C-alpha positions as semicolon CSV with decimal commas, in nm:
position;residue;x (nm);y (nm);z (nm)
1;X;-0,639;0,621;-1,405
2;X;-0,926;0,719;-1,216
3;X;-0,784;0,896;-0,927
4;X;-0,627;1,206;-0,924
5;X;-0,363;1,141;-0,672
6;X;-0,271;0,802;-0,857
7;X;-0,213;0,963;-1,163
8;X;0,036;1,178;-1,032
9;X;0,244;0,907;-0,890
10;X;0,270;0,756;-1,195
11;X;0,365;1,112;-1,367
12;X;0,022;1,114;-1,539
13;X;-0,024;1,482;-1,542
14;X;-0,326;1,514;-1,755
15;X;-0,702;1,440;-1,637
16;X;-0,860;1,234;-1,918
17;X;-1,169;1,326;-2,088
18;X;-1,335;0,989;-2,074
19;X;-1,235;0,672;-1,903
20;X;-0,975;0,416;-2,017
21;X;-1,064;0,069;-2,066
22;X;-0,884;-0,227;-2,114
23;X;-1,040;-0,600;-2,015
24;X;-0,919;-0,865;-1,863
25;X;-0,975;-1,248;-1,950
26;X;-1,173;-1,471;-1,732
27;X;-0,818;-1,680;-1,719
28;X;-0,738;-1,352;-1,500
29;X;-0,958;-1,427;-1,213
30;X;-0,832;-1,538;-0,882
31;X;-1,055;-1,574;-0,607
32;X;-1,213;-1,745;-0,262
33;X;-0,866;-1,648;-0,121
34;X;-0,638;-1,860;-0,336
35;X;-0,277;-1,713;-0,340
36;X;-0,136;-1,530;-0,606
37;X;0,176;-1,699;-0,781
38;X;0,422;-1,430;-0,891
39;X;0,449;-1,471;-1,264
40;X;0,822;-1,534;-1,393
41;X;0,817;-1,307;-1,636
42;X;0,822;-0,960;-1,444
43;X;1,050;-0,827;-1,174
44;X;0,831;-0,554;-1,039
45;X;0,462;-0,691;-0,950
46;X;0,234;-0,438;-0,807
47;X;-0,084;-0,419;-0,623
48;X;-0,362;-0,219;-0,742
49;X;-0,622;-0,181;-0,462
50;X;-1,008;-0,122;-0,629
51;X;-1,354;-0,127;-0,595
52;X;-1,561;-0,391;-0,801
53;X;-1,910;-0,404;-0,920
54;X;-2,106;-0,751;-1,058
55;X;-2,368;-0,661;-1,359
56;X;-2,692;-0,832;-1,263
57;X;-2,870;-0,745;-1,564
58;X;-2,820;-0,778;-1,964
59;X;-2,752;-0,391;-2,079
60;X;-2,633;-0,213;-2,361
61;X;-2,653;0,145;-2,408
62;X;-2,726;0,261;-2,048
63;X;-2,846;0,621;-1,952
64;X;-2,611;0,732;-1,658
65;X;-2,910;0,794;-1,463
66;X;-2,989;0,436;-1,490
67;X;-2,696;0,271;-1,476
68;X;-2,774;0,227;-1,050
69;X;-2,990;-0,028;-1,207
70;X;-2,734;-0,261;-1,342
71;X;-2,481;-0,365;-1,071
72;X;-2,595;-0,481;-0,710
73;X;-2,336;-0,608;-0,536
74;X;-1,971;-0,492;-0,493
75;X;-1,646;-0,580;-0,338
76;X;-1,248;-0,506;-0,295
77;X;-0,995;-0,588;-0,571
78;X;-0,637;-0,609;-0,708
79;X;-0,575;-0,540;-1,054
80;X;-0,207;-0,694;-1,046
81;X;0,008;-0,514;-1,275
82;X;0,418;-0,626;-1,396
83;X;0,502;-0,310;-1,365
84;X;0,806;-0,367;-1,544
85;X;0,651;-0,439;-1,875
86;X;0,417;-0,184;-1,851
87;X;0,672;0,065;-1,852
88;X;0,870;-0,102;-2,137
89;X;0,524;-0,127;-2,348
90;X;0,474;0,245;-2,270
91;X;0,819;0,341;-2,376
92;X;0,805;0,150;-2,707
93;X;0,471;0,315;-2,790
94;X;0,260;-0,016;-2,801
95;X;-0,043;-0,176;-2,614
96;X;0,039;-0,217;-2,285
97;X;-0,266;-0,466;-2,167
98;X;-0,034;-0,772;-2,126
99;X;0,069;-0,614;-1,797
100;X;-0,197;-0,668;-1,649
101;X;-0,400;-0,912;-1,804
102;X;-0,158;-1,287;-1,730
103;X;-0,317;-1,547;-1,544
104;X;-0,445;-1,442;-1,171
105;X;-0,401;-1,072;-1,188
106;X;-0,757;-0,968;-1,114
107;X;-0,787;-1,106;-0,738
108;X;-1,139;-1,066;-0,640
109;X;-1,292;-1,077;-0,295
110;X;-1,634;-1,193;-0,134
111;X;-1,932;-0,978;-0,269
112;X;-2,160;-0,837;-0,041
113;X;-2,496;-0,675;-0,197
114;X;-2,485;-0,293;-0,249
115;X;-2,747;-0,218;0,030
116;X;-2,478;-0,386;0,277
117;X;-2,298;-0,077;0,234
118;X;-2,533;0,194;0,283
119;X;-2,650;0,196;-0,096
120;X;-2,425;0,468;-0,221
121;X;-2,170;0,339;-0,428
122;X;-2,008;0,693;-0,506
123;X;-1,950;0,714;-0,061
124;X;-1,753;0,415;0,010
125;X;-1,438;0,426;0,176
126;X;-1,177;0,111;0,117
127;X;-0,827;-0,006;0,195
128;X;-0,548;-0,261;0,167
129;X;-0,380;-0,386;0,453
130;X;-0,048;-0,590;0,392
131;X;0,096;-0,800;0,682
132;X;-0,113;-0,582;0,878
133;X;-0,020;-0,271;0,824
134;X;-0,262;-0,010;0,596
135;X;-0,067;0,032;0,269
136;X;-0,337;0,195;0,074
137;X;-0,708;0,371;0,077
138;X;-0,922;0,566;-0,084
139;X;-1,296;0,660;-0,081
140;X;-1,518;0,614;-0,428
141;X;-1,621;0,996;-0,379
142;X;-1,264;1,106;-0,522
143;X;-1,319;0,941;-0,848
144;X;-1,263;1,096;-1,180
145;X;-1,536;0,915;-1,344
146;X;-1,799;0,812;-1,084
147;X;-1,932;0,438;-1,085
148;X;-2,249;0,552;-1,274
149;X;-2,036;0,694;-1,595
150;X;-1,786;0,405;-1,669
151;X;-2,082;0,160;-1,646
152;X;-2,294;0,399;-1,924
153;X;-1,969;0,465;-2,118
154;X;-1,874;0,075;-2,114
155;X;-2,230;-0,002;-2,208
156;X;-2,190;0,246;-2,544
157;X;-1,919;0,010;-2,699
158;X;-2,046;-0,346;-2,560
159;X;-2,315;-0,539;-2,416
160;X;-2,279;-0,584;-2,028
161;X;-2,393;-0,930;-1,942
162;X;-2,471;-1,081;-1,593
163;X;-2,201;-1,161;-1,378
164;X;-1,951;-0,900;-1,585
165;X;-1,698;-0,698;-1,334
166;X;-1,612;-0,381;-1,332
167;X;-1,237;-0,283;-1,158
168;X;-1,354;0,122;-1,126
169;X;-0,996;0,243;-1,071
170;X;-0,722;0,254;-0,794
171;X;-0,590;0,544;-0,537
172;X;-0,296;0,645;-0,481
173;X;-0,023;0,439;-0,279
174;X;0,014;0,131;-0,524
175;X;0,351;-0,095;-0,465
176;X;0,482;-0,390;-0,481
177;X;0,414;-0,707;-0,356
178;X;0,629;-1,009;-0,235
179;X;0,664;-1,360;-0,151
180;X;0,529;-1,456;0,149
181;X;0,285;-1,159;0,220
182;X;-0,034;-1,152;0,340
183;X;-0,282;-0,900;0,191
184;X;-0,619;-0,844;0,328
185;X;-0,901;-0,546;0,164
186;X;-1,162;-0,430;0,306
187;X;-1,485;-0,180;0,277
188;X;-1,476;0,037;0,617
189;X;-1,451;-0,247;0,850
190;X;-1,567;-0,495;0,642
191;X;-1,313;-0,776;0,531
192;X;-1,364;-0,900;0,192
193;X;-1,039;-0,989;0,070
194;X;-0,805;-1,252;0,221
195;X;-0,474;-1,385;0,038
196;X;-0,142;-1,496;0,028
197;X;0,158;-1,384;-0,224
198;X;0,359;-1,707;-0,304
């Protein structure tokens, strides 16, 4: 919920305060372009386009102003979420993290290092492309809570270690996904994401 426009279509009316969290397993991870198996237990999978930072250093307590300091390398993801349940948890008033947190629903793409992009993490502009056509974008400039914040704010309740990811939030446009699509992301021109939906 870290874009404005997102939270609208998802009848979020109010801007929060401070960011909100939720982690996913490692058991979550898909990646080097293996397809994504829809799970059996939702009727409604969607795609959550993101941006994603690695932590290359060991940090706890981080300054905002040096939180630059901690992440070097970034790329496109999808934080898969059943929908479905999600609403249902909502509705019932309870955690709704096992929406998004089953096996393979944080795709991840190649990382390229930070100065790759132009070095500005807060003025990148990304996208998701499925079966070609441009489903979603956004640009990291329309974020609630810049890159710089969540990492600080994270670092106040736990220690960031090497290699930890950060999903920073999704645009608007998120939908549904398939059988048999093919979804691509990318940073400007730059192709980082490359999968199947089986």
């Amino acid at each position: 919920m870290n874009y404005a426009e997102h939270n609208k279509e998802l009848v979020h009316s109010l801007i929060n305060k401070e960011p909100i969290i939720f982690m996913k397993p490692d058991t979550a991870m898909l990646k080097d372009g293996k397809p994504f198996f829809l799970p059996d237990f939702s009727k409604q999978v969607e795609y959550e386009t993101e941006i994603v930072v690695r932590i290359c250093r060991l940090g706890k307590t981080i300054a905002p102003q040096f939180a630059h300091r901690y992440y070097d390398s970034v790329t496109v993801g999808i934080d898969f979420t059943a929908r479905d349940l999600q609403k249902r948890f909502r509705e019932q008033g309870y955690p709704w993290e096992l929406s998004k947190v089953f096996d393979n629903a944080a795709t991840i793409g190649r990382f390229v290092p930070l100065a790759e992009t132009g070095n500005d993490i807060q003025n990148l502009h990304f996208h998701l492309n499925i079966d070609g056509k441009k489903v979603q974008q956004g640009h990291t400039a329309d974020m609630i809570f810049k890159v710089d914040d969540i990492v600080s704010y994270v670092s106040q309740f736990m220690t960031l270690k090497m290699g930890d990811l950060i999903f920073t939030g999704t645009p608007s446009g998120v939908g549904p996904v398939s059988i048999g699509q093919h979804l691509q992301g990318y940073i400007g021109e730059d192709k980082l994401l490359d999968f199947y939906i089986r």
